[in-house]
mmCIF file of C-alpha atoms in Angstrom:
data_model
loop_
_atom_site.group_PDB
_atom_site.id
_atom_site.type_symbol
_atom_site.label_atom_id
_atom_site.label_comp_id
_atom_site.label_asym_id
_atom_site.label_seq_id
_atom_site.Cartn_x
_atom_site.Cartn_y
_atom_site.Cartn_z
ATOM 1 C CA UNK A 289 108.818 105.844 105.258
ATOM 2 C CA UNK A 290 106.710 103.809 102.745
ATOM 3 C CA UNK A 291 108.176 101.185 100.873
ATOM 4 C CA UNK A 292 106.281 101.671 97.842
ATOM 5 C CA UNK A 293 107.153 104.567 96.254
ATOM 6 C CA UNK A 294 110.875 105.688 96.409
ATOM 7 C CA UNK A 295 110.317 109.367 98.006
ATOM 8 C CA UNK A 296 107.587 109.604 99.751
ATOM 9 C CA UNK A 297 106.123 113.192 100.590
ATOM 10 C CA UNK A 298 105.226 112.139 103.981
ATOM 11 C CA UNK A 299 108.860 111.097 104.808
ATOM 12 C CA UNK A 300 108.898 112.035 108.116
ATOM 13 C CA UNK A 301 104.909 112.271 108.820
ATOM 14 C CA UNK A 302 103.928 108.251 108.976
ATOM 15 C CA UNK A 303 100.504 109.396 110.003
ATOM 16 C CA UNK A 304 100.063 111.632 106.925
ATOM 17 C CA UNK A 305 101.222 108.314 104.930
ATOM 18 C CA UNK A 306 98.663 106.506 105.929
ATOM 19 C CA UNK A 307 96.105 108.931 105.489
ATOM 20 C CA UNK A 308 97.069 109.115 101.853
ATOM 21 C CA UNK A 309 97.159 105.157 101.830
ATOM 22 C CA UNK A 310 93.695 105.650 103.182
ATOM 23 C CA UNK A 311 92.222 107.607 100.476
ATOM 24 C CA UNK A 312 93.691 106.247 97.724
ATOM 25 C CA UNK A 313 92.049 102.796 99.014
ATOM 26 C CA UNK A 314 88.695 104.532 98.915
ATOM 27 C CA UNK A 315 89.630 104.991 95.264
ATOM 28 C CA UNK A 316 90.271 101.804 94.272
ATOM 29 C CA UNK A 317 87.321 100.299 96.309
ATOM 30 C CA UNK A 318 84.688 102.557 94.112
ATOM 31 C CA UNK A 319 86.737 101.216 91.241
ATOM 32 C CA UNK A 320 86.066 97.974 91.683
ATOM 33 C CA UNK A 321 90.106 97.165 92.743
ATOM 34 C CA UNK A 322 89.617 95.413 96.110
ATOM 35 C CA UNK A 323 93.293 93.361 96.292
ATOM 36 C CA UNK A 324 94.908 97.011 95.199
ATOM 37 C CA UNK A 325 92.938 98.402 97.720
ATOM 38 C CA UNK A 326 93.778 95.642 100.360
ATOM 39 C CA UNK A 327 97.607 96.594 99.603
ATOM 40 C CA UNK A 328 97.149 99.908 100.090
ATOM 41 C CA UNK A 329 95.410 99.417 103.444
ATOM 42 C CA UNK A 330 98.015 97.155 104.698
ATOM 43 C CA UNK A 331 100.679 100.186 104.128
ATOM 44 C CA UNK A 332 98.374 102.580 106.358
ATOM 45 C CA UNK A 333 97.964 99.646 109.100
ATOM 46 C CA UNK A 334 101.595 99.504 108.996
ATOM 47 C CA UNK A 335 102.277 102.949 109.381
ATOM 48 C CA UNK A 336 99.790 103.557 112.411
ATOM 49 C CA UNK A 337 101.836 100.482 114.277
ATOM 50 C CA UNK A 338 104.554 102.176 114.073
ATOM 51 C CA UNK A 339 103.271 105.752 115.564
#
């Protein structure tokens, strides 16, 4: 489960976690937010490690 929220809808679904860690990186890179978007990125590499 992701360590950055404390429920995560994709409890049990690490590859849907990471897809949403995806996208939500896109929307911080068009924002300008490239370290928030570095974090984010790190979660989904995490996640697809441990499928």
């Amino acid at each position: 489960m992701c360590k950055k929220e404390e429920r995560c809808e994709f409890e049990h679904d690490l590859k849907g976690c990471a897809l949403k860690h995806i996208s939500e990186a896109r929307k911080l890179i068009s924002k300008g937010k490239y370290e928030d978007a570095d974090v984010e990125l790190s979660y989904a590499e995490k996640h697809l490690k441990e499928t």
